[in-house]
Amino acid sequence: MLVGTAGGLLVLPGTAAPLLDGDLTALARGPDGWWALVGRREVWRQGGDGWRRLTELPGPPGNCLLADAGGAWVGTAEAHLVRVSEEGTEPVGSFEAVPGRAEWYTPWGGPPDVRSLAAGPDGVLYANVHVGGIPRSVDGGATWEPTIEVDADVHQVLAAPLPAGRVLAATARGLAVSEDAGTSWRFETEGLHAAYCRAVAVVGGTVLLSASRGPRGGGAALYRRPLEGGAFERCRDGLPEWFDANLDTHTLHAEDGLAALGTPDRRVLASDDEGATWRE
C-alpha cells in the first residue's frame, strides 16, 4: 500500500526510507505506473527505473491528479486545470470557458479550487470544483459543461470503478448519484446521521462514504451500503465511535478488494471485507 504523507511517500508494511521526500499532495495510478504531486508544485512519475521529477507547475499550486494513457490532469487552486505529459505542461484553456464559471465561489470569500478529478470507463472526464459543481468533458477535455448545481457543495467526484454513465459524489447534501454521466442527479441520505459528506469510495459491490455534522467536523463517521442502493449503515467494527475531525477528500480509497482510510489522528486503517471490519 502506498501512503502519501507530509513527510513523503511511504510503503506499508514499512520501508526504511520514503520513496519520495516532501509533502505528498496527491497520488494517481495510470496505465503505465504511478504519478505523484509533491509540495503542490512538483509532478513526479514512476517508471522502470524508479521515480523521476517530470515538471513543476507554472501557475497556482495543485490539489489533485488524474492519470491516463497520455499523461496526467492536475487540478489546481483558483479552479484551473493543467495537462502534464512527457511532451510538456500546458494549461487547459477550455476549462476557463465553462458556462457558469463566474458563479463559482467559496464560503470564506476566496477563489474556488479544483478539489478532485475522475474519469469514467467511457472516457468522460469530471472535475469537482469547490464550490462550483462538477463540470464534465465528453471530448477528452476539448470542451466542458456544468452538471450538478453549484450549491450542492461537492467535495469529491468518483466515476471508477463504476459502469459507464454512473457517477457518485460526496456533497454537503449527502451522496449524489447520477446514472446518465452527470445529466441528472439525486441525493441519498437514508441511514446517515448527518448529510455533510467529504469522501467516497467503491470496493466490490459496496459504497463507502464519510459523513459529519459540517465543515468543522465533529461527529464524523464512516458508512457503507450496497452499490445498487439501500440505506447506509455505520462502519463500527475496528473504528472509534466518532472521529473528531472530518474524514476528508482523498483519505478514503479502495482498489482490488481492499479499502483504506487515513484517519485524522494519523493512522492507516484497512478493510478486506468491503468495510464491514477494519484493522490498523
Protein backbone atom coordinates (compact mmCIF):
# COMPACT_ATOMS: atom_id res chain seq x y z
CA MET A 1 0.00 0.00 0.00
CA LEU A 2 1.31 3.44 -0.95
CA VAL A 3 0.60 6.20 1.58
CA GLY A 4 1.16 9.87 0.87
CA THR A 5 2.18 11.80 3.98
CA ALA A 6 3.50 15.22 4.90
CA GLY A 7 6.94 13.60 5.17
CA GLY A 8 7.00 11.66 1.92
CA LEU A 9 5.62 8.66 0.04
CA LEU A 10 5.64 5.57 2.25
CA VAL A 11 5.03 1.88 1.59
CA LEU A 12 3.11 -0.26 4.07
CA PRO A 13 4.31 -2.55 5.56
CA GLY A 14 7.04 -0.05 6.41
CA THR A 15 10.22 0.56 4.44
CA ALA A 16 13.49 2.05 5.63
CA ALA A 17 13.06 5.34 3.76
CA PRO A 18 10.32 7.16 1.82
CA LEU A 19 10.10 6.52 -1.91
CA LEU A 20 9.75 10.28 -2.35
CA ASP A 21 10.66 13.08 0.06
CA GLY A 22 8.44 16.07 0.67
CA ASP A 23 4.78 16.75 1.34
CA LEU A 24 2.76 14.33 -0.82
CA THR A 25 -0.24 16.27 -2.08
CA ALA A 26 -1.76 13.66 -4.39
CA LEU A 27 -1.24 10.19 -5.87
CA ALA A 28 -2.76 8.69 -9.01
CA ARG A 29 -2.20 5.41 -10.82
CA GLY A 30 -2.14 5.46 -14.61
CA PRO A 31 -1.87 2.64 -17.15
CA ASP A 32 1.94 2.79 -17.01
CA GLY A 33 2.57 3.44 -13.33
CA TRP A 34 2.05 5.94 -10.56
CA TRP A 35 2.05 9.74 -10.62
CA ALA A 36 2.61 11.98 -7.60
CA LEU A 37 2.22 15.64 -6.79
CA VAL A 38 4.82 16.78 -4.25
CA GLY A 39 4.56 20.00 -2.30
CA ARG A 40 1.62 21.04 -4.51
CA ARG A 41 4.13 22.01 -7.21
CA GLU A 42 6.30 19.16 -8.44
CA VAL A 43 4.85 16.42 -10.65
CA TRP A 44 6.71 13.10 -10.39
CA ARG A 45 6.25 9.94 -12.45
CA GLN A 46 7.15 6.35 -11.70
CA GLY A 47 8.93 4.44 -14.45
CA GLY A 48 11.01 1.32 -14.91
CA ASP A 49 14.00 2.99 -13.26
CA GLY A 50 12.08 4.40 -10.28
CA TRP A 51 10.65 7.84 -9.67
CA ARG A 52 11.68 10.95 -11.59
CA ARG A 53 10.63 14.58 -11.41
CA LEU A 54 8.77 15.45 -14.59
CA THR A 55 7.89 19.12 -14.17
CA GLU A 56 6.93 21.95 -11.84
CA LEU A 57 3.52 23.58 -12.15
CA PRO A 58 3.85 27.08 -13.61
CA GLY A 59 0.75 28.67 -12.06
CA PRO A 60 -1.33 28.16 -8.92
CA PRO A 61 -0.42 25.15 -6.74
CA GLY A 62 -2.01 21.78 -7.42
CA ASN A 63 -4.58 19.85 -5.39
CA CYS A 64 -5.31 16.59 -7.22
CA LEU A 65 -4.23 14.27 -10.05
CA LEU A 66 -5.89 12.08 -12.65
CA ALA A 67 -3.61 9.91 -14.80
CA ASP A 68 -4.41 8.34 -18.17
CA ALA A 69 -2.58 6.83 -21.14
CA GLY A 70 -1.41 10.20 -22.40
CA GLY A 71 -0.26 11.80 -19.18
CA ALA A 72 -1.99 13.40 -16.21
CA TRP A 73 -4.52 16.09 -15.43
CA VAL A 74 -3.74 18.34 -12.46
CA GLY A 75 -6.49 20.27 -10.70
CA THR A 76 -5.19 23.43 -9.07
CA ALA A 77 -6.07 26.26 -6.73
CA GLU A 78 -8.14 29.05 -8.26
CA ALA A 79 -10.05 26.41 -10.23
CA HIS A 80 -7.71 25.71 -13.13
CA LEU A 81 -6.65 22.54 -14.94
CA VAL A 82 -3.17 21.70 -16.21
CA ARG A 83 -2.25 18.90 -18.63
CA VAL A 84 1.11 17.24 -17.94
CA SER A 85 2.83 14.76 -20.27
CA GLU A 86 6.27 13.78 -21.46
CA GLU A 87 5.90 16.48 -24.12
CA GLY A 88 5.42 19.29 -21.62
CA THR A 89 2.99 21.14 -19.37
CA GLU A 90 0.05 23.13 -20.69
CA PRO A 91 -2.85 24.97 -19.00
CA VAL A 92 -6.23 23.64 -20.17
CA GLY A 93 -7.71 26.74 -21.76
CA SER A 94 -11.08 25.13 -22.44
CA PHE A 95 -11.69 24.76 -18.70
CA GLU A 96 -11.60 28.55 -18.36
CA ALA A 97 -14.72 28.75 -20.55
CA VAL A 98 -17.07 26.52 -18.54
CA PRO A 99 -20.55 28.12 -18.59
CA GLY A 100 -21.42 29.45 -15.13
CA ARG A 101 -17.80 29.78 -14.04
CA ALA A 102 -18.46 33.29 -12.75
CA GLU A 103 -20.82 31.79 -10.15
CA TRP A 104 -18.15 29.60 -8.51
CA TYR A 105 -17.23 30.73 -5.01
CA THR A 106 -16.08 29.73 -1.52
CA PRO A 107 -17.98 30.48 1.71
CA TRP A 108 -14.96 32.38 3.07
CA GLY A 109 -14.68 34.61 0.02
CA GLY A 110 -11.53 33.19 -1.55
CA PRO A 111 -11.20 31.72 -5.03
CA PRO A 112 -12.62 28.22 -5.65
CA ASP A 113 -10.40 25.16 -6.24
CA VAL A 114 -10.45 22.03 -8.34
CA ARG A 115 -10.69 19.56 -5.46
CA SER A 116 -10.94 16.16 -7.18
CA LEU A 117 -10.93 14.61 -10.67
CA ALA A 118 -12.44 11.44 -12.11
CA ALA A 119 -12.84 9.59 -15.40
CA GLY A 120 -15.42 7.00 -16.35
CA PRO A 121 -14.81 3.87 -18.45
CA ASP A 122 -16.46 5.72 -21.34
CA GLY A 123 -13.75 8.39 -21.21
CA VAL A 124 -15.94 11.14 -19.77
CA LEU A 125 -13.91 13.47 -17.51
CA TYR A 126 -15.28 15.05 -14.34
CA ALA A 127 -13.74 17.95 -12.40
CA ASN A 128 -15.09 18.65 -8.92
CA VAL A 129 -14.86 22.39 -8.22
CA HIS A 130 -15.20 23.58 -4.63
CA VAL A 131 -17.52 25.38 -4.74
CA GLY A 132 -18.59 25.10 -8.37
CA GLY A 133 -20.27 21.78 -9.08
CA ILE A 134 -18.87 19.11 -11.41
CA PRO A 135 -18.02 20.26 -14.93
CA ARG A 136 -17.67 17.34 -17.35
CA SER A 137 -15.97 16.81 -20.69
CA VAL A 138 -17.11 14.18 -23.19
CA ASP A 139 -14.40 15.01 -25.74
CA GLY A 140 -11.15 14.47 -23.88
CA GLY A 141 -11.00 17.94 -22.34
CA ALA A 142 -11.62 19.93 -25.54
CA THR A 143 -14.84 21.38 -24.12
CA TRP A 144 -16.51 21.40 -20.68
CA GLU A 145 -20.08 21.83 -19.46
CA PRO A 146 -21.61 22.14 -15.97
CA THR A 147 -23.62 19.32 -14.42
CA ILE A 148 -24.71 19.36 -10.75
CA GLU A 149 -25.81 22.65 -9.19
CA VAL A 150 -23.06 24.76 -7.68
CA ASP A 151 -24.63 24.87 -4.21
CA ALA A 152 -24.51 21.09 -3.84
CA ASP A 153 -21.06 21.85 -2.37
CA VAL A 154 -19.24 18.86 -3.87
CA HIS A 155 -16.13 17.57 -2.07
CA GLN A 156 -15.26 14.51 -4.19
CA VAL A 157 -16.37 13.01 -7.50
CA LEU A 158 -15.96 9.30 -8.39
CA ALA A 159 -16.56 7.54 -11.72
CA ALA A 160 -14.45 4.39 -11.45
CA PRO A 161 -14.73 1.50 -10.82
CA LEU A 162 -18.32 2.10 -11.92
CA PRO A 163 -20.37 1.27 -15.02
CA ALA A 164 -20.24 3.82 -17.81
CA GLY A 165 -22.50 6.76 -17.03
CA ARG A 166 -22.71 6.18 -13.29
CA VAL A 167 -21.11 8.89 -11.15
CA LEU A 168 -21.01 9.34 -7.37
CA ALA A 169 -20.17 12.49 -5.43
CA ALA A 170 -19.69 13.26 -1.75
CA THR A 171 -21.53 16.54 -1.15
CA ALA A 172 -22.89 18.71 1.65
CA ARG A 173 -26.31 17.22 0.83
CA GLY A 174 -25.30 13.57 1.11
CA LEU A 175 -24.31 11.13 -1.62
CA ALA A 176 -25.09 12.49 -5.09
CA VAL A 177 -25.79 9.79 -7.68
CA SER A 178 -26.04 10.11 -11.45
CA GLU A 179 -26.92 7.31 -13.86
CA ASP A 180 -26.54 9.41 -17.01
CA ALA A 181 -22.99 10.81 -16.83
CA GLY A 182 -24.00 13.81 -14.77
CA THR A 183 -27.00 14.99 -16.78
CA SER A 184 -29.27 14.45 -13.76
CA TRP A 185 -28.58 13.80 -10.07
CA ARG A 186 -30.34 12.55 -6.96
CA PHE A 187 -29.23 12.88 -3.34
CA GLU A 188 -29.27 9.90 -0.99
CA THR A 189 -29.04 10.21 2.81
CA GLU A 190 -31.06 7.32 4.24
CA GLY A 191 -29.29 5.93 7.31
CA LEU A 192 -26.81 8.81 7.69
CA HIS A 193 -26.73 10.72 10.99
CA ALA A 194 -25.85 13.88 9.01
CA ALA A 195 -25.69 14.81 5.34
CA TYR A 196 -22.33 16.61 5.15
CA CYS A 197 -20.03 14.23 3.22
CA ARG A 198 -16.38 14.63 2.26
CA ALA A 199 -15.09 11.28 0.90
CA VAL A 200 -16.48 8.41 -1.18
CA ALA A 201 -15.06 5.12 -2.48
CA VAL A 202 -16.33 1.91 -4.04
CA VAL A 203 -15.00 -1.53 -3.08
CA GLY A 204 -16.57 -4.59 -4.67
CA GLY A 205 -20.33 -4.10 -4.54
CA THR A 206 -20.22 -1.56 -1.70
CA VAL A 207 -20.13 2.23 -1.46
CA LEU A 208 -18.14 3.75 1.41
CA LEU A 209 -18.98 7.31 2.45
CA SER A 210 -17.82 9.66 5.20
CA ALA A 211 -20.32 11.98 6.90
CA SER A 212 -20.22 14.58 9.65
CA ARG A 213 -22.24 17.46 11.06
CA GLY A 214 -20.48 20.09 8.99
CA PRO A 215 -17.31 21.75 7.68
CA ARG A 216 -15.65 21.83 11.11
CA GLY A 217 -16.19 18.11 11.64
CA GLY A 218 -17.50 16.83 14.92
CA GLY A 219 -19.37 13.58 14.96
CA ALA A 220 -17.71 12.26 11.82
CA ALA A 221 -18.29 8.62 10.86
CA LEU A 222 -17.82 6.15 8.02
CA TYR A 223 -20.77 4.43 6.35
CA ARG A 224 -21.35 1.61 3.87
CA ARG A 225 -24.23 0.46 1.68
CA PRO A 226 -24.77 -1.71 -1.41
CA LEU A 227 -23.72 -0.04 -4.65
CA GLU A 228 -27.15 -0.67 -6.14
CA GLY A 229 -28.94 1.22 -3.37
CA GLY A 230 -30.42 0.95 0.10
CA ALA A 231 -29.88 2.59 3.46
CA PHE A 232 -26.41 3.40 4.76
CA GLU A 233 -25.14 1.62 7.87
CA ARG A 234 -22.37 2.78 10.18
CA CYS A 235 -18.99 1.06 9.89
CA ARG A 236 -18.24 0.20 13.53
CA ASP A 237 -16.01 -2.85 13.88
CA GLY A 238 -12.45 -1.58 14.36
CA LEU A 239 -13.42 2.11 14.22
CA PRO A 240 -13.95 4.63 17.03
CA GLU A 241 -17.49 5.64 17.93
CA TRP A 242 -16.84 9.06 16.36
CA PHE A 243 -13.99 10.87 14.64
CA ASP A 244 -13.41 14.41 15.92
CA ALA A 245 -12.43 15.79 12.51
CA ASN A 246 -13.80 15.19 9.03
CA LEU A 247 -12.72 12.10 7.11
CA ASP A 248 -11.58 14.23 4.23
CA THR A 249 -11.37 14.04 0.45
CA HIS A 250 -8.66 11.61 -0.72
CA THR A 251 -8.21 9.94 2.70
CA LEU A 252 -10.56 7.10 1.69
CA HIS A 253 -9.60 4.79 -1.17
CA ALA A 254 -10.42 1.32 -2.44
CA GLU A 255 -8.87 -0.94 -5.05
CA ASP A 256 -8.57 -4.67 -5.76
CA GLY A 257 -10.91 -5.60 -2.91
CA LEU A 258 -9.04 -3.58 -0.27
CA ALA A 259 -10.32 -0.36 1.30
CA ALA A 260 -8.02 2.04 3.15
CA LEU A 261 -8.69 5.03 5.37
CA GLY A 262 -6.22 7.66 6.58
CA THR A 263 -7.55 8.97 9.88
CA PRO A 264 -7.29 12.46 11.43
CA ASP A 265 -5.04 11.01 14.16
CA ARG A 266 -2.53 9.83 11.52
CA ARG A 267 -3.36 6.13 11.43
CA VAL A 268 -3.99 3.97 8.36
CA LEU A 269 -6.88 1.54 8.66
CA ALA A 270 -7.70 -1.19 6.15
CA SER A 271 -10.65 -3.44 5.37
CA ASP A 272 -10.73 -6.51 3.15
CA ASP A 273 -14.45 -7.23 3.63
CA GLU A 274 -15.93 -4.14 1.94
CA GLY A 275 -15.88 -2.01 5.08
CA ALA A 276 -17.57 -4.42 7.48
CA THR A 277 -14.46 -4.64 9.69
CA TRP A 278 -11.31 -2.52 9.94
CA ARG A 279 -7.80 -3.08 11.29
CA GLU A 280 -4.92 -0.71 11.90
